[in-house]
Amino acid sequence: MQIFPRSLNKLPLLLGGVGTVVPALLVGAIWYFVTPKNFTVGYAPAQPVPYSHRLHVGQMGMDCRYCHANVEVAGKAMIPPTQVCMGCHSMVKTDSARLAPVRSSWESGKPIEWVQVHKLPDHAYFDHSAHLAAGVGCATCHGRVDQMDVVRAEQPLGMGWCLDCHRDPKPNLRPKDQITNMEWKPEMAAAGWTAPDVNPPQHCSGCHR
Amino acid sequence: MSRREPHVFKAPEDGAKVFWKSLEDKANPAAAQKRAESEFPLGLEEAKASSIASSLVKLRKSKDDAKGVADASVGRRGFMFFAGASAALFAEGCARRPVEKILPYSKAPEHVLPGTTSYYASVIPQRGDALGVLVESHEGRPTKIEGNPAHPSSRGGTDAWTQAAIYDMYDPDRGTTPLKGVRQPQGGFGNHTPATWADFDQAFSEILRTAQTDGGARLRILSESTTSPTFLRLRDAIVAKLPKAQIHFWEAAHDGNAREGARTAFGQLLDVVPSYDQAKVILSLDSDFLGTETGSTRASHGFAKGRKLESSKDDMNRLYVVEPAFTTTGMNADHRLRLAAQDVERYLLALAKELSTSHKIDLGGVAAAVAKADATGIPEKWLKVVATELAEARARGIIVAGSRQPARVHALVHALNAALGNVGHTVQYFPAADPHQADPTASLKQLAADIEKNAVNTLVILGGNPVYDAPADLKIADRIKSVLQTVHLSSHVNETAEVCGWYVPRAHVLEAWGDHRAVDGTVSIQQPLIAPLFDGRADIEILARISGDTAPKSFALVQQTVKGSLSIPASITRTWNEALKSGVLGPAARPFGQLEARQTEIAAALAQAKPAAALSPQSLEVTFAPCPKLLDGRHANNPLLLELPDPVTKVTWDNVAFISVGTAKALNVESGRVVRLSREGLGSIDIPVWVTPGQADNSIALHLGWGRQKAGRYGDKHGFDVNPIRSSDATGFAGNVTLRVLDTNELDAMRPRLRKVGMAAGDSLLPANVRPDDPFEADTKKYKISQTQEHDTMEGRPIAIDATLDQYRKNPVFPQFPDTERKDRAENGAAIAVRETGSPDPHTPPLWGEWKEEKFFKNNHRWGMAFDLTSCTGCNACVVACQIENNVPAVGKEQIWRGREMYWLRIDRYFVGLDENDPQIVFQPVACVQCEEAPCENVCPVNATAHSPEGLNDMAYNRCIGTRYCANNCPYKVRRFNFLNYHTSGGFYDDVPETEKMRMNPNVTVRMRGVMEKCTYCVQRIQEAKIKAKREHRPMKDGDVVVACQQACASECITFGDLNDPNSKVSKARAVDRNYRLLSELGTRPRTTYLGKIRNPNPAMGA
């Protein structure tokens, strides 16, 4: 007794084909769209205060460490407290409407709620000072912040990307006095300067505790 | 696409084949038909609420009205819409990241670097002593307490209580507001309602105004024992202002007997500070100086120093212990005599007699008193040999008596120490901090008597919990209830606060300023690390109010004291800052060089002793000891301490009554059997017994601090309250106690007082049918006890390897080779197989060959650790330190019962020897030994555990999928799996109290359910030290990395460091001949090694 019509003979073949092609496409799509390279790069959220790095760093020439003071001595680079902003803005542009959140934060004692742009997952423990001690420049990971009006993530910040450097750090190092120099290029290095032998961790506990 | 007809049911005809989806369908085809027509009867109910769904439903209805489709159905099309829409929304939502915010300070505090740790020196009071500590703080949140190497009480070490004090501070059940009570008709106050501090201040001024009439004659203050100079200064100020007011001191576990004994012996109140590092012979008479006695950290440090062996040529001290119950000190003894507490005095008298007759120790008038000593039941060698040792070790021996022995015993001990020339060498006497704090029991008794006489109308109770822990005969609860005005300052709304007129929250030691004097006179300033979390106040602030200060702040009060003590008051700032930096304000006091024992007084005190009734199974003795975990009940809501296994029995979450093997047989009880212990005229308690080897016959050991009903969410209804049979004339031990097994009805009556389920955080994680609701076993009616270690033997394997000093000298590498033979504990009378003492080398070559060695280990740091089993006292400080440093959760009684404890570091305790009444104990701390050839790494299917080039067995929590194959493969069984979300009570961290989130160490991941964890050699500390060295462009040196367990150990038994550095401490420890690898025959090549335990028995004592 025939239960199935003959036209169904091709069904297993069709299912096999579809069953390989569709998951492959799906995986490929996720691999491409959901990985940090696409997910993270280009993230430029709106901030509560329209702080422009291009103005302060690019035009005025402030050093990264003036505000992000912790970066050489601690794991976290630290978004500056309102106190740092008020250091100048208690005298400069004291009536600017765009600085109103800063002034109200200073008066009320409540923090300004900056949106985090470069975010690693909680199980990854990143230490800025170790990287600065090795000679990694700010622009290597954060891009040309001095040309950004709104801070934008330029690098994927995924584990594979970190390991690419950890496995071969020398191309990404620069002399220690050039770390905050956004315009530095390897060809600007003094003749005879070579990147030191750093020993970045490639094992799990280097970053995952 | 054609629309299928829903599956139509035909009623079965006789003989026809029927297909049905379920039994219900078969039974009721018509209903099944109806159900089948609405494809999604449940699940999309919520969609009804949205307008989209309702329009879809309308759409559906219009088409299918004729068929009468149910309203709730959204239909296939609707489902496709929702599925497609949510997929699209999902994709869109995923393309937009969840917004995370960074919140910097507005006005940044000085010296706070976000992401770094700061250390502040402080001091924690400990029952008449003080322990200097360094507290680690992250952005204003203290997270870990360490010892202060500059403080003489600590020398860098701590004990389990101090480590766990962090959890006490973040305890979510602390009182948060003042409470005002309403007077109850039956006495006392009740129906407390929240009030503000302003309300309290106003009411308190009123209270004081009435109390200040007639010189404060009806005002009483009750406080815990304290050595705080500020407290004493304010007390003196109060006494000056209100001469008739009195201040009483009470603590459940105190040293009053030792001080009174010193007063009898030397005519003044003195504190006794033994210097164990100077002693070659130590005799402990019921003194748990390594465990629960005051000053145990200092004692452990000194004792371990005297015991350190760097080679077989070194000498060791020798410890004789005479005690009724197995304590930490007894576990470390070279010779132990189990004797009922009441017989210790007889032993001492007999020993004194032996010393004075055979060794011509001049005891003067006391000699006559001891001549009548009765030595029945005391082995002769314990008198002869010990006396010989003490006499020969003049000025290098010491006798110490425990705090529960009566004052006259202490007096005689002081006399003997003086006569043996130990004073000034192995034992120092310092003037007591406060001449008015002699015996807390007498002080409380006086207070109770005053209240009974109606001489008191105002009682201010600063700290403590007298309603719970006062001796039962004083009826303190009734007394307090009868006082007109009562105020209680305390961390929790406890049993005492419940009956007082006012309850006010107390600031924790880490939240307020203060000062404390260690027993040797070192004064330190107690520095707060955080503003009071729950708006509490310090006891000195309340005291200052009584002395007339209208708005006292603890900072100003302490500064005033310090200023007053300076010869140049203007130098206060410099002195203050230096004291805060180093943790020590003033140097130790000068001890007395020589002291004359007043022999007549001592003899008179001894003569007052009444002969104790002989003990028998019908007339037992009970001994009261502070619990090694909860102390006197003050830590009863601390889940870490509740869960910490008892050092001897490894019982968690409960207390038990220790009973000896012989007595248990005589009374026909077994472990877990609930009995009633009664003292005539006083009361009775119900408690399960636990058969413990090494317990003295006819003596039952009880631990204080359990069975509280108002401790908080973790501690309520755990354990059994022993205070009802504790009387003020016998706070240490009492005789004439009868024991009776409870029957089923009485067990049922106990249930309301007992916890139904033992989960640490809550009861909801398990389905009802597997929850052990019944605290008693169904068939045997024994009380269910959760132990972490139920097996007591090494089963013939060389695990914790020990030897005597002689054996060590004959064969220095005894742990490595199977040389001497020892018999393990016999079972059923027959000796089991002889076990080899040595740990032989593996027979198999290493899996990875030399590849790892060449490529990685030689060129990087080679982290290694060594545990010196000789120095380890088994105090458990390292276990708690590790839990706090690494955010290891407590799991609750029921999970422990299932074997799911989470300690990364455990201390295994084995009984050794054939005599079940007098075994020896050897214990061994075991954590992940970081095998170079780790069996766990090879079997992880996702490579979540990998080996670092420095030798650490890394654990990447985010990768782990919970196969548990690694734990299966680990021969040391040190891997811990998060079977449940232990940090919460079932939700996704929504219900974790805020304070518990604050106390986590931010440098360590908090693990979730389904993830394996284990000791990581404190990799966060290693990384921190490495990064610090990189920042400073210098190589790492030995001592840069101090792991948590190593830092907490008062005996300095743990060494950690770089094995590639030949000069590091750990390399030197490895080079010691008694070093061995645990289970080395398996070929795991562990980085953690052990130094075999050496005992120093006296050959003259026999086997």
PDB file of N, CA and C in Angstrom, chain B residues 473-506:
ATOM      1  N   ASP B 473      20.581  31.060  85.830  1.00  0.00           N
ATOM      2  CA  ASP B 473      20.068  31.251  87.180  1.00  0.00           C
ATOM      3  C   ASP B 473      19.876  32.727  87.500  1.00  0.00           C
ATOM      4  N   LEU B 474      20.499  33.609  86.771  1.00  0.00           N
ATOM      5  CA  LEU B 474      20.330  35.020  87.072  1.00  0.00           C
ATOM      6  C   LEU B 474      19.024  35.568  86.536  1.00  0.00           C
ATOM      7  N   LYS B 475      18.379  34.819  85.685  1.00  0.00           N
ATOM      8  CA  LYS B 475      17.086  35.230  85.133  1.00  0.00           C
ATOM      9  C   LYS B 475      17.149  36.652  84.598  1.00  0.00           C
ATOM     10  N   ILE B 476      18.136  36.878  83.792  1.00  0.00           N
ATOM     11  CA  ILE B 476      18.383  38.234  83.312  1.00  0.00           C
ATOM     12  C   ILE B 476      17.207  38.764  82.505  1.00  0.00           C
ATOM     13  N   ALA B 477      16.564  37.904  81.758  1.00  0.00           N
ATOM     14  CA  ALA B 477      15.440  38.390  80.953  1.00  0.00           C
ATOM     15  C   ALA B 477      14.385  39.021  81.856  1.00  0.00           C
ATOM     16  N   ASP B 478      14.044  38.315  82.922  1.00  0.00           N
ATOM     17  CA  ASP B 478      13.032  38.872  83.829  1.00  0.00           C
ATOM     18  C   ASP B 478      13.546  40.143  84.487  1.00  0.00           C
ATOM     19  N   ARG B 479      14.813  40.115  84.860  1.00  0.00           N
ATOM     20  CA  ARG B 479      15.372  41.297  85.528  1.00  0.00           C
ATOM     21  C   ARG B 479      15.295  42.502  84.612  1.00  0.00           C
ATOM     22  N   ILE B 480      15.709  42.311  83.343  1.00  0.00           N
ATOM     23  CA  ILE B 480      15.717  43.450  82.437  1.00  0.00           C
ATOM     24  C   ILE B 480      14.289  43.940  82.212  1.00  0.00           C
ATOM     25  N   LYS B 481      13.395  43.004  82.142  1.00  0.00           N
ATOM     26  CA  LYS B 481      12.011  43.400  81.901  1.00  0.00           C
ATOM     27  C   LYS B 481      11.452  44.206  83.066  1.00  0.00           C
ATOM     28  N   SER B 482      12.020  44.012  84.245  1.00  0.00           N
ATOM     29  CA  SER B 482      11.441  44.702  85.397  1.00  0.00           C
ATOM     30  C   SER B 482      12.011  46.099  85.582  1.00  0.00           C
ATOM     31  N   VAL B 483      13.014  46.462  84.787  1.00  0.00           N
ATOM     32  CA  VAL B 483      13.600  47.790  84.931  1.00  0.00           C
ATOM     33  C   VAL B 483      12.722  48.792  84.200  1.00  0.00           C
ATOM     34  N   LEU B 484      12.622  49.962  84.762  1.00  0.00           N
ATOM     35  CA  LEU B 484      11.699  50.957  84.220  1.00  0.00           C
ATOM     36  C   LEU B 484      12.091  51.394  82.802  1.00  0.00           C
ATOM     37  N   GLN B 485      13.336  51.732  82.646  1.00  0.00           N
ATOM     38  CA  GLN B 485      13.797  52.238  81.362  1.00  0.00           C
ATOM     39  C   GLN B 485      14.999  51.418  80.913  1.00  0.00           C
ATOM     40  N   THR B 486      14.879  50.828  79.736  1.00  0.00           N
ATOM     41  CA  THR B 486      16.024  50.059  79.239  1.00  0.00           C
ATOM     42  C   THR B 486      16.338  50.501  77.820  1.00  0.00           C
ATOM     43  N   VAL B 487      17.611  50.598  77.549  1.00  0.00           N
ATOM     44  CA  VAL B 487      18.091  50.972  76.219  1.00  0.00           C
ATOM     45  C   VAL B 487      19.115  49.923  75.798  1.00  0.00           C
ATOM     46  N   HIS B 488      19.015  49.466  74.566  1.00  0.00           N
ATOM     47  CA  HIS B 488      19.979  48.454  74.101  1.00  0.00           C
ATOM     48  C   HIS B 488      20.604  48.918  72.793  1.00  0.00           C
ATOM     49  N   LEU B 489      21.919  49.009  72.808  1.00  0.00           N
ATOM     50  CA  LEU B 489      22.666  49.364  71.601  1.00  0.00           C
ATOM     51  C   LEU B 489      23.225  48.074  71.045  1.00  0.00           C
ATOM     52  N   SER B 490      22.841  47.725  69.829  1.00  0.00           N
ATOM     53  CA  SER B 490      23.295  46.436  69.334  1.00  0.00           C
ATOM     54  C   SER B 490      23.257  46.412  67.812  1.00  0.00           C
ATOM     55  N   SER B 491      23.985  45.460  67.228  1.00  0.00           N
ATOM     56  CA  SER B 491      24.019  45.396  65.773  1.00  0.00           C
ATOM     57  C   SER B 491      22.706  44.840  65.216  1.00  0.00           C
ATOM     58  N   HIS B 492      22.085  43.939  65.949  1.00  0.00           N
ATOM     59  CA  HIS B 492      20.849  43.322  65.455  1.00  0.00           C
ATOM     60  C   HIS B 492      19.728  43.555  66.454  1.00  0.00           C
ATOM     61  N   VAL B 493      18.517  43.443  65.966  1.00  0.00           N
ATOM     62  CA  VAL B 493      17.376  43.463  66.893  1.00  0.00           C
ATOM     63  C   VAL B 493      17.289  42.055  67.475  1.00  0.00           C
ATOM     64  N   ASN B 494      18.032  41.840  68.542  1.00  0.00           N
ATOM     65  CA  ASN B 494      18.201  40.481  69.057  1.00  0.00           C
ATOM     66  C   ASN B 494      17.283  40.233  70.240  1.00  0.00           C
ATOM     67  N   GLU B 495      17.534  39.144  70.937  1.00  0.00           N
ATOM     68  CA  GLU B 495      16.676  38.739  72.044  1.00  0.00           C
ATOM     69  C   GLU B 495      16.582  39.812  73.117  1.00  0.00           C
ATOM     70  N   THR B 496      17.700  40.514  73.320  1.00  0.00           N
ATOM     71  CA  THR B 496      17.687  41.559  74.344  1.00  0.00           C
ATOM     72  C   THR B 496      16.922  42.781  73.856  1.00  0.00           C
ATOM     73  N   ALA B 497      17.136  43.138  72.597  1.00  0.00           N
ATOM     74  CA  ALA B 497      16.469  44.325  72.068  1.00  0.00           C
ATOM     75  C   ALA B 497      14.957  44.161  72.084  1.00  0.00           C
ATOM     76  N   GLU B 498      14.530  42.930  71.966  1.00  0.00           N
ATOM     77  CA  GLU B 498      13.089  42.662  71.933  1.00  0.00           C
ATOM     78  C   GLU B 498      12.384  43.078  73.190  1.00  0.00           C
ATOM     79  N   VAL B 499      13.093  43.063  74.310  1.00  0.00           N
ATOM     80  CA  VAL B 499      12.423  43.358  75.579  1.00  0.00           C
ATOM     81  C   VAL B 499      12.819  44.718  76.139  1.00  0.00           C
ATOM     82  N   CYS B 500      13.654  45.458  75.406  1.00  0.00           N
ATOM     83  CA  CYS B 500      14.096  46.736  75.934  1.00  0.00           C
ATOM     84  C   CYS B 500      13.219  47.868  75.428  1.00  0.00           C
ATOM     85  N   GLY B 501      13.213  48.960  76.175  1.00  0.00           N
ATOM     86  CA  GLY B 501      12.392  50.096  75.810  1.00  0.00           C
ATOM     87  C   GLY B 501      12.854  50.764  74.535  1.00  0.00           C
ATOM     88  N   TRP B 502      14.140  50.855  74.368  1.00  0.00           N
ATOM     89  CA  TRP B 502      14.694  51.452  73.164  1.00  0.00           C
ATOM     90  C   TRP B 502      15.736  50.514  72.591  1.00  0.00           C
ATOM     91  N   TYR B 503      15.668  50.317  71.273  1.00  0.00           N
ATOM     92  CA  TYR B 503      16.754  49.636  70.587  1.00  0.00           C
ATOM     93  C   TYR B 503      17.399  50.656  69.657  1.00  0.00           C
ATOM     94  N   VAL B 504      18.718  50.734  69.710  1.00  0.00           N
ATOM     95  CA  VAL B 504      19.405  51.636  68.786  1.00  0.00           C
ATOM     96  C   VAL B 504      20.480  50.844  68.036  1.00  0.00           C
ATOM     97  N   PRO B 505      20.584  51.062  66.718  1.00  0.00           N
ATOM     98  CA  PRO B 505      21.559  50.282  65.945  1.00  0.00           C
ATOM     99  C   PRO B 505      22.982  50.701  66.257  1.00  0.00           C
ATOM    100  N   ARG B 506      23.854  49.710  66.247  1.00  0.00           N
ATOM    101  CA  ARG B 506      25.241  49.955  66.611  1.00  0.00           C
ATOM    102  C   ARG B 506      26.106  49.977  65.365  1.00  0.00           C
TER     103      ARG B 506
END
